[in-house]
mmCIF file of C-alpha atoms and ligand atoms in Angstrom:
data_model
loop_
_atom_site.group_PDB
_atom_site.id
_atom_site.type_symbol
_atom_site.label_atom_id
_atom_site.label_comp_id
_atom_site.label_asym_id
_atom_site.label_seq_id
_atom_site.Cartn_x
_atom_site.Cartn_y
_atom_site.Cartn_z
ATOM 1 C CA MET A 1 102.792 78.813 130.495
ATOM 2 C CA PRO A 2 103.432 76.046 127.950
ATOM 3 C CA LEU A 3 100.320 74.429 126.643
ATOM 4 C CA ASP A 4 99.793 70.788 127.556
ATOM 5 C CA ILE A 5 98.890 68.982 124.353
ATOM 6 C CA THR A 6 98.147 65.270 124.424
ATOM 7 C CA PHE A 7 98.436 63.062 121.389
ATOM 8 C CA ALA A 8 98.814 59.421 120.370
ATOM 9 C CA VAL A 9 101.402 58.032 117.965
ATOM 10 C CA CYS A 10 99.977 55.324 115.677
ATOM 11 C CA ALA A 11 102.621 52.831 114.559
ATOM 12 C CA THR A 12 100.651 49.595 113.972
ATOM 13 C CA ARG A 13 97.677 48.603 111.821
ATOM 14 C CA GLN A 14 95.582 48.190 114.972
ATOM 15 C CA ASP A 15 96.507 51.717 116.121
ATOM 16 C CA VAL A 16 95.354 53.020 112.723
ATOM 17 C CA VAL A 17 92.037 51.145 112.869
ATOM 18 C CA ASN A 18 91.344 52.363 116.410
ATOM 19 C CA ALA A 19 92.232 55.973 115.528
ATOM 20 C CA VAL A 20 90.053 56.015 112.397
ATOM 21 C CA ASN A 21 87.118 54.765 114.479
ATOM 22 C CA VAL A 22 87.545 57.832 116.712
ATOM 23 C CA LEU A 23 88.069 60.224 113.771
ATOM 24 C CA ARG A 24 84.845 58.995 112.113
ATOM 25 C CA GLU A 25 82.830 60.391 115.034
ATOM 26 C CA SER A 26 84.092 63.935 114.488
ATOM 27 C CA PRO A 27 82.123 66.477 112.388
ATOM 28 C CA TYR A 28 85.401 67.516 110.744
ATOM 29 C CA VAL A 29 89.062 66.571 110.971
ATOM 30 C CA VAL A 30 92.198 68.700 110.977
ATOM 31 C CA ILE A 31 95.047 67.465 108.764
ATOM 32 C CA ASP A 32 98.680 68.464 108.619
ATOM 33 C CA CYS A 33 101.699 66.508 107.353
ATOM 34 C CA GLU A 34 105.283 66.654 108.544
ATOM 35 C CA GLY A 35 108.367 65.408 106.743
ATOM 36 C CA LYS A 36 111.462 66.243 104.783
ATOM 37 C CA GLN A 37 111.022 68.959 102.106
ATOM 38 C CA LEU A 38 107.300 68.360 101.743
ATOM 39 C CA GLY A 39 106.075 68.621 98.165
ATOM 40 C CA MET A 40 109.562 68.851 96.702
ATOM 41 C CA GLU A 41 111.255 66.398 94.339
ATOM 42 C CA ASP A 42 113.248 64.810 97.171
ATOM 43 C CA GLY A 43 110.431 65.176 99.704
ATOM 44 C CA ALA A 44 109.370 62.380 102.044
ATOM 45 C CA LEU A 45 106.561 62.067 104.556
ATOM 46 C CA SER A 46 107.268 61.385 108.204
ATOM 47 C CA LEU A 47 103.920 61.894 109.932
ATOM 48 C CA ILE A 48 100.337 62.304 108.802
ATOM 49 C CA CYS A 49 98.761 64.217 111.682
ATOM 50 C CA VAL A 50 94.987 64.174 112.073
ATOM 51 C CA GLY A 51 92.871 65.657 114.837
ATOM 52 C CA THR A 52 89.184 65.678 115.751
ATOM 53 C CA ALA A 53 87.111 68.820 116.313
ATOM 54 C CA PHE A 54 88.623 71.089 118.998
ATOM 55 C CA ALA A 55 91.744 68.870 118.723
ATOM 56 C CA GLN A 56 90.200 66.758 121.450
ATOM 57 C CA PHE A 57 92.060 63.781 120.015
ATOM 58 C CA ILE A 58 95.264 64.128 118.015
ATOM 59 C CA PHE A 59 96.767 61.154 116.171
ATOM 60 C CA LEU A 60 100.231 61.159 114.650
ATOM 61 C CA PHE A 61 100.451 58.394 112.039
ATOM 62 C CA ASP A 62 104.044 57.265 111.731
ATOM 63 C CA VAL A 63 104.313 56.590 108.002
ATOM 64 C CA VAL A 64 107.915 55.406 108.343
ATOM 65 C CA ALA A 65 106.754 52.536 110.569
ATOM 66 C CA LEU A 66 103.467 51.843 108.773
ATOM 67 C CA THR A 67 103.074 49.998 105.478
ATOM 68 C CA ARG A 68 100.570 51.002 102.833
ATOM 69 C CA TYR A 69 98.381 48.107 104.027
ATOM 70 C CA ASP A 70 98.555 49.379 107.611
ATOM 71 C CA LEU A 71 97.611 52.906 106.503
ATOM 72 C CA GLN A 72 94.780 51.927 104.152
ATOM 73 C CA PRO A 73 91.918 52.566 106.648
ATOM 74 C CA LEU A 74 93.254 56.095 107.188
ATOM 75 C CA LEU A 75 93.785 56.715 103.451
ATOM 76 C CA ASN A 76 90.220 55.581 102.697
ATOM 77 C CA PHE A 77 88.949 57.935 105.398
ATOM 78 C CA LEU A 78 90.974 60.946 104.144
ATOM 79 C CA GLY A 79 89.756 60.386 100.591
ATOM 80 C CA SER A 80 86.121 60.342 101.753
ATOM 81 C CA LYS A 81 83.624 63.225 101.965
ATOM 82 C CA VAL A 82 84.534 64.106 105.565
ATOM 83 C CA MET A 83 85.330 67.827 105.916
ATOM 84 C CA LYS A 84 89.081 68.312 106.107
ATOM 85 C CA VAL A 85 90.448 71.465 107.725
ATOM 86 C CA VAL A 86 93.974 72.465 106.702
ATOM 87 C CA TRP A 87 96.270 75.455 106.837
ATOM 88 C CA ASP A 88 97.853 75.790 103.370
ATOM 89 C CA GLY A 89 97.142 72.262 102.188
ATOM 90 C CA ARG A 90 99.154 72.574 98.954
ATOM 91 C CA MET A 91 102.225 70.608 100.045
ATOM 92 C CA ASP A 92 100.196 68.110 102.099
ATOM 93 C CA TYR A 93 98.184 67.487 98.959
ATOM 94 C CA ILE A 94 101.251 66.823 96.807
ATOM 95 C CA GLU A 95 102.648 64.389 99.390
ATOM 96 C CA LEU A 96 99.448 62.410 99.892
ATOM 97 C CA TRP A 97 98.679 62.414 96.176
ATOM 98 C CA SER A 98 102.112 61.438 94.917
ATOM 99 C CA THR A 99 102.901 58.975 97.733
ATOM 100 C CA TYR A 100 99.523 57.265 98.162
ATOM 101 C CA ASN A 101 97.396 58.498 95.243
ATOM 102 C CA VAL A 102 94.898 59.832 97.767
ATOM 103 C CA SER A 103 93.154 63.173 97.210
ATOM 104 C CA ILE A 104 92.154 65.355 100.167
ATOM 105 C CA GLY A 105 90.582 67.871 97.780
ATOM 106 C CA LYS A 106 86.972 66.880 98.473
ATOM 107 C CA ASN A 107 85.267 69.077 101.102
ATOM 108 C CA VAL A 108 88.529 70.711 102.065
ATOM 109 C CA CYS A 109 88.442 73.903 104.150
ATOM 110 C CA ASP A 110 91.758 75.718 103.820
ATOM 111 C CA LEU A 111 91.936 78.367 106.540
ATOM 112 C CA GLN A 112 94.662 80.229 104.638
ATOM 113 C CA VAL A 113 92.121 80.800 101.849
ATOM 114 C CA ALA A 114 89.451 81.785 104.403
ATOM 115 C CA GLU A 115 91.832 84.344 105.927
ATOM 116 C CA VAL A 116 92.379 85.983 102.519
ATOM 117 C CA LEU A 117 88.635 86.000 101.749
ATOM 118 C CA SER A 118 87.874 87.584 105.129
ATOM 119 C CA ARG A 119 90.013 90.615 104.281
ATOM 120 C CA SER A 120 87.547 92.113 101.851
ATOM 121 C CA SER A 121 84.340 90.458 103.006
ATOM 122 C CA PHE A 122 84.632 90.991 106.788
ATOM 123 C CA ARG A 123 87.477 93.427 107.362
ATOM 124 C CA ALA A 124 86.698 95.937 104.623
ATOM 125 C CA GLU A 125 90.236 95.848 103.259
ATOM 126 C CA ARG A 126 90.601 97.964 100.161
ATOM 127 C CA ASP A 127 92.576 97.063 97.063
ATOM 128 C CA ASP A 128 95.507 99.271 98.073
ATOM 129 C CA GLU A 129 95.846 97.138 101.214
ATOM 130 C CA ARG A 130 96.053 94.016 99.036
ATOM 131 C CA LEU A 131 98.789 95.784 97.058
ATOM 132 C CA SER A 132 100.584 96.775 100.308
ATOM 133 C CA ARG A 133 100.747 93.108 101.280
ATOM 134 C CA LEU A 134 102.177 92.270 97.835
ATOM 135 C CA ALA A 135 104.699 95.108 98.134
ATOM 136 C CA THR A 136 106.364 93.231 101.019
ATOM 137 C CA SER A 137 107.362 90.645 98.383
ATOM 138 C CA PHE A 138 107.692 92.678 95.196
ATOM 139 C CA GLY A 139 108.677 96.153 96.388
ATOM 140 C CA PRO A 140 107.621 99.497 94.909
ATOM 141 C CA GLN A 141 106.870 98.120 91.430
ATOM 142 C CA VAL A 142 103.505 97.105 92.900
ATOM 143 C CA TRP A 143 102.543 100.795 92.939
ATOM 144 C CA LYS A 144 104.030 101.571 89.529
ATOM 145 C CA ASN A 145 102.139 98.834 87.732
ATOM 146 C CA PRO A 146 99.211 97.672 89.888
ATOM 147 C CA LEU A 147 97.447 96.026 86.926
ATOM 148 C CA GLN A 148 100.220 93.454 86.759
ATOM 149 C CA PHE A 149 99.177 92.305 90.250
ATOM 150 C CA ALA A 150 95.425 92.112 89.647
ATOM 151 C CA GLY A 151 93.791 89.001 91.077
ATOM 152 C CA ILE A 152 96.913 87.933 93.029
ATOM 153 C CA HIS A 153 96.918 87.726 96.839
ATOM 154 C CA ARG A 154 99.712 87.383 99.364
ATOM 155 C CA VAL A 155 98.927 84.902 102.143
ATOM 156 C CA VAL A 156 100.143 84.959 105.747
ATOM 157 C CA GLY A 157 101.764 82.119 107.674
ATOM 158 C CA LEU A 158 100.078 80.238 110.509
ATOM 159 C CA GLN A 159 102.124 81.929 113.231
ATOM 160 C CA GLN A 160 101.403 85.428 111.893
ATOM 161 C CA CYS A 161 97.723 84.612 111.571
ATOM 162 C CA LEU A 162 97.571 83.432 115.194
ATOM 163 C CA GLU A 163 99.239 86.638 116.336
ATOM 164 C CA GLU A 164 96.965 88.852 114.246
ATOM 165 C CA ASN A 165 93.948 87.142 115.786
ATOM 166 C CA GLY A 166 94.910 87.752 119.383
ATOM 167 C CA TYR A 167 96.874 84.601 120.180
ATOM 168 C CA LYS A 168 100.241 86.275 120.517
ATOM 169 C CA GLY A 169 102.122 84.747 123.420
ATOM 170 C CA LEU A 170 99.289 82.375 124.289
ATOM 171 C CA VAL A 171 100.309 79.553 122.026
ATOM 172 C CA GLY A 172 102.942 79.339 119.378
ATOM 173 C CA LYS A 173 105.228 77.074 117.463
ATOM 174 C CA ASP A 174 108.419 75.744 119.008
ATOM 175 C CA PRO A 175 110.994 78.396 117.932
ATOM 176 C CA GLU A 176 113.782 75.813 117.664
ATOM 177 C CA VAL A 177 111.821 73.637 115.233
ATOM 178 C CA THR A 178 110.579 76.709 113.350
ATOM 179 C CA MET A 179 114.207 77.765 112.850
ATOM 180 C CA MET A 180 115.056 74.284 111.594
ATOM 181 C CA HIS A 181 112.291 74.603 108.988
ATOM 182 C CA ARG A 182 113.435 78.084 108.022
ATOM 183 C CA GLN A 183 116.931 76.758 107.387
ATOM 184 C CA ASN A 184 115.422 73.974 105.273
ATOM 185 C CA ASP A 185 116.975 71.421 107.581
ATOM 186 C CA THR A 186 113.974 69.134 107.661
ATOM 187 C CA LYS A 187 115.619 65.736 107.195
ATOM 188 C CA MET A 188 115.513 65.142 110.949
ATOM 189 C CA TRP A 189 111.802 64.423 110.523
ATOM 190 C CA LEU A 190 112.868 61.042 109.109
ATOM 191 C CA ALA A 191 114.908 60.058 112.190
ATOM 192 C CA ARG A 192 113.518 57.303 114.412
ATOM 193 C CA PRO A 193 112.758 57.439 117.229
ATOM 194 C CA LEU A 194 111.468 60.930 116.602
ATOM 195 C CA PRO A 195 112.571 63.398 119.280
ATOM 196 C CA TRP A 196 109.816 64.384 121.670
ATOM 197 C CA LYS A 197 109.992 68.030 120.641
ATOM 198 C CA LEU A 198 109.197 67.114 117.013
ATOM 199 C CA LEU A 199 106.234 64.954 118.017
ATOM 200 C CA ARG A 200 104.989 67.764 120.208
ATOM 201 C CA TYR A 201 105.512 70.312 117.424
ATOM 202 C CA ALA A 202 103.488 68.173 115.006
ATOM 203 C CA ALA A 203 100.655 67.781 117.524
ATOM 204 C CA ALA A 204 100.761 71.504 118.356
ATOM 205 C CA ASP A 205 100.167 72.354 114.670
ATOM 206 C CA ILE A 206 96.923 70.359 114.751
ATOM 207 C CA TYR A 207 95.916 72.092 117.954
ATOM 208 C CA LEU A 208 96.659 75.544 116.493
ATOM 209 C CA ILE A 209 94.775 74.874 113.238
ATOM 210 C CA ALA A 210 91.776 73.588 115.239
ATOM 211 C CA LEU A 211 91.962 76.707 117.398
ATOM 212 C CA LEU A 212 91.901 78.960 114.332
ATOM 213 C CA TYR A 213 89.051 76.964 112.812
ATOM 214 C CA GLU A 214 86.903 77.642 115.880
ATOM 215 C CA ASP A 215 88.061 81.265 115.970
ATOM 216 C CA PHE A 216 87.239 81.854 112.270
ATOM 217 C CA SER A 217 83.965 80.023 112.684
ATOM 218 C CA ALA A 218 82.941 82.260 115.617
ATOM 219 C CA LYS A 219 83.821 85.350 113.568
ATOM 220 C CA GLY A 220 81.729 84.126 110.637
ATOM 221 C CA TRP A 221 84.769 83.903 108.361
ATOM 222 C CA LEU A 222 83.960 80.412 107.075
ATOM 223 C CA PRO A 223 81.414 80.589 104.263
ATOM 224 C CA LEU A 224 81.158 76.789 104.148
ATOM 225 C CA GLY A 225 79.384 76.070 100.899
ATOM 226 C CA THR A 226 79.964 74.924 97.335
ATOM 227 C CA LYS A 227 81.716 78.135 96.233
ATOM 228 C CA PHE A 228 84.110 78.170 99.197
ATOM 229 C CA PHE A 229 84.929 74.475 98.939
ATOM 230 C CA GLY A 230 85.548 74.996 95.202
ATOM 231 C CA ARG A 231 88.046 77.763 95.942
ATOM 232 C CA CYS A 232 89.833 75.668 98.573
ATOM 233 C CA ASN A 233 89.855 72.682 96.224
ATOM 234 C CA ARG A 234 91.488 74.732 93.461
ATOM 235 C CA TYR A 235 94.098 76.013 95.925
ATOM 236 C CA VAL A 236 95.166 72.709 97.476
ATOM 237 C CA THR A 237 95.038 70.764 94.193
ATOM 238 C CA MET A 238 96.883 73.359 92.114
ATOM 239 C CA HIS A 239 99.957 71.091 91.821
ATOM 240 C CA GLU A 240 98.127 67.817 91.223
ATOM 241 C CA GLN A 241 98.781 67.738 87.494
ATOM 242 C CA PHE A 242 102.540 68.300 87.794
ATOM 243 C CA GLY A 243 103.324 66.438 91.007
ATOM 244 C CA ARG A 244 106.387 67.137 93.067
ATOM 245 C CA ILE A 245 108.165 70.468 92.725
ATOM 246 C CA ARG A 246 111.643 70.626 91.209
ATOM 247 C CA LYS A 247 114.138 72.921 92.933
ATOM 248 C CA GLU A 248 114.959 74.855 89.751
ATOM 249 C CA THR A 249 111.333 75.823 89.166
ATOM 250 C CA GLY A 250 110.270 75.868 92.814
ATOM 251 C CA CYS A 251 109.949 79.651 92.930
ATOM 252 C CA PHE A 252 107.096 79.471 90.392
ATOM 253 C CA ARG A 253 105.134 76.777 92.169
ATOM 254 C CA SER A 254 105.496 77.358 95.888
ATOM 255 C CA GLY A 255 105.360 80.679 97.603
ATOM 256 C CA PRO A 256 103.092 82.852 99.717
ATOM 257 C CA PHE A 257 100.696 83.706 96.898
ATOM 258 C CA ILE A 258 97.239 82.778 95.759
ATOM 259 C CA PRO A 259 97.515 83.112 91.999
ATOM 260 C CA PHE A 260 94.911 84.271 89.559
ATOM 261 C CA GLY A 261 91.982 81.906 88.978
ATOM 262 C CA ILE A 262 91.815 80.332 92.436
ATOM 263 C CA LEU A 263 89.437 82.719 94.208
ATOM 264 C CA SER A 264 87.564 83.861 91.125
ATOM 265 C CA GLY A 265 86.883 82.572 87.684
ATOM 266 C CA GLY A 266 88.072 79.039 88.282
ATOM 267 C CA GLU A 267 84.551 77.712 88.522
ATOM 268 C CA LEU A 268 83.788 78.912 84.981
ATOM 269 C CA LYS A 269 84.593 75.683 83.212
ATOM 270 C CA ASN A 270 83.513 76.836 79.754
ATOM 271 C CA CYS A 271 85.359 80.146 79.537
ATOM 272 C CA TRP A 272 88.335 80.381 77.208
ATOM 273 C CA LYS A 273 91.575 79.480 78.939
ATOM 274 C CA THR A 274 95.188 79.134 78.010
ATOM 275 C CA THR A 275 98.211 77.539 79.635
ATOM 276 C CA CYS A 276 101.157 79.366 81.202
ATOM 277 C CA ASN A 277 104.272 77.643 79.928
ATOM 278 C CA THR A 278 106.086 78.111 83.249
ATOM 279 C CA CYS A 279 103.694 77.214 86.091
ATOM 280 C CA GLY A 280 101.607 75.088 83.711
ATOM 281 C CA ARG A 281 98.319 76.381 85.092
ATOM 282 C CA ASN A 282 95.378 76.823 82.757
ATOM 283 C CA MET A 283 93.997 80.344 83.152
ATOM 284 C CA SER A 284 91.910 82.986 81.400
ATOM 285 C CA LEU A 285 93.569 85.632 79.250
ATOM 286 C CA PHE A 286 93.314 88.065 82.182
ATOM 287 C CA ALA A 287 96.154 86.162 83.899
ATOM 288 C CA PHE A 288 98.555 87.164 81.111
ATOM 289 C CA GLU A 289 100.124 90.510 80.302
ATOM 290 C CA THR A 290 99.059 91.800 76.883
ATOM 291 C CA ASP A 291 100.913 94.305 74.693
ATOM 292 C CA GLY A 292 97.884 96.191 73.412
ATOM 293 C CA GLN A 293 98.601 94.950 69.892
ATOM 294 C CA GLY A 294 96.968 91.558 69.982
ATOM 295 C CA SER A 295 99.738 89.584 71.723
ATOM 296 C CA ARG A 296 100.176 88.133 75.199
ATOM 297 C CA ARG A 297 103.130 86.799 77.121
ATOM 298 C CA ARG A 298 103.589 83.045 77.083
ATOM 299 C CA VAL A 299 104.009 83.101 80.866
ATOM 300 C CA CYS A 300 101.362 84.322 83.292
ATOM 301 C CA ARG A 301 101.747 87.634 85.123
ATOM 302 C CA LEU A 302 102.688 86.001 88.435
ATOM 303 C CA CYS A 303 105.377 83.789 86.879
ATOM 304 C CA TRP A 304 106.786 86.826 85.083
ATOM 305 C CA LEU A 305 106.928 88.764 88.357
ATOM 306 C CA LEU A 306 108.521 85.836 90.210
ATOM 307 C CA ALA A 307 111.157 85.331 87.502
ATOM 308 C CA GLU A 308 112.103 88.969 87.889
ATOM 309 C CA LYS A 309 112.132 88.804 91.693
ATOM 310 C CA PHE A 310 114.332 85.702 91.873
ATOM 311 C CA SER A 311 116.401 86.543 88.752
ATOM 312 C CA VAL A 312 115.401 83.256 87.143
ATOM 313 C CA SER A 313 115.179 83.059 83.375
ATOM 314 C CA CYS A 314 111.808 82.387 81.830
ATOM 315 C CA ASP A 315 110.272 82.535 78.383
ATOM 316 C CA SER A 316 110.071 86.212 77.388
ATOM 317 C CA ARG A 317 108.361 85.632 74.040
ATOM 318 C CA TRP A 318 104.975 87.021 73.125
ATOM 319 C CA VAL A 319 102.364 85.075 71.249
ATOM 320 C CA GLN A 320 99.483 86.255 69.081
ATOM 321 C CA ILE A 321 96.164 85.907 70.898
ATOM 322 C CA SER A 322 93.918 83.561 69.004
ATOM 323 C CA ILE A 323 90.575 82.197 70.012
ATOM 324 C CA SER A 324 89.114 79.216 68.231
ATOM 325 C CA LEU A 325 85.337 79.148 68.323
HETATM 326 ZN ZN1 ZN B 1 102.460 80.896 85.411
#
């Protein structure tokens, strides 16, 4: 039976003010953005969707109809310390940061990160299971050279996560809209009036993320604390420095992977780090392949693997390892 999800579309300043007053009462909020090619160079926001705990109230902020002035109460709220629950907040972050200069990185709880952490901490997954997940993207080379994949994790999508946690057939995303996303045909998010099925799809995402939040919480999978929030912050803000993603280099910056330095090591501010000249991330030497003779690749291990997978050229030079003390 289809789930009956109720939501409100906010298209005036007064709607925004009223909605933020409701959101303020919630112990946490669920955030998800919809739009054309989110996070990409030609990306554009259509809706900022925000729900209260248990998705009791779901607000769809129509950013095509609303001016920056209209949206300001919401932007102030999202940039505050309120706990923000997201599912893969990387693209939402780029959009909100590059469009409105608002960061949702403070007290962010990314359930995609929590799902990966739960594998070893609650589900006793061994390292060969982590490699099996990576093999679905990289094939048998995972087994030939497992060191190359150290510290890298493959994430799952929201739909798969719901199914793996017992929600198969109970609730799910609209298959027609999912197909549209898969075919990268997302410009219809900018049409006005927005078709009912898109509004409903956007609201359903908030409902589903809220459902998983409660599910993970009941299972004890949410180690809400400084370390966890730090990991989620590093994940969602990983593109902040470079902004929107260009198509030509998109394979290095978006994808179903948590790269090295997000779950571990990132909090060590004073350890020696160097920059990958492809993804631009600043990481420890461990993130780079070394030749055993004092040199490392200029690109990190994950970028090297992705270049190979997508047959994209990238810098193949080695550089002498030097550490200035
Ligand atoms: Zn890289």
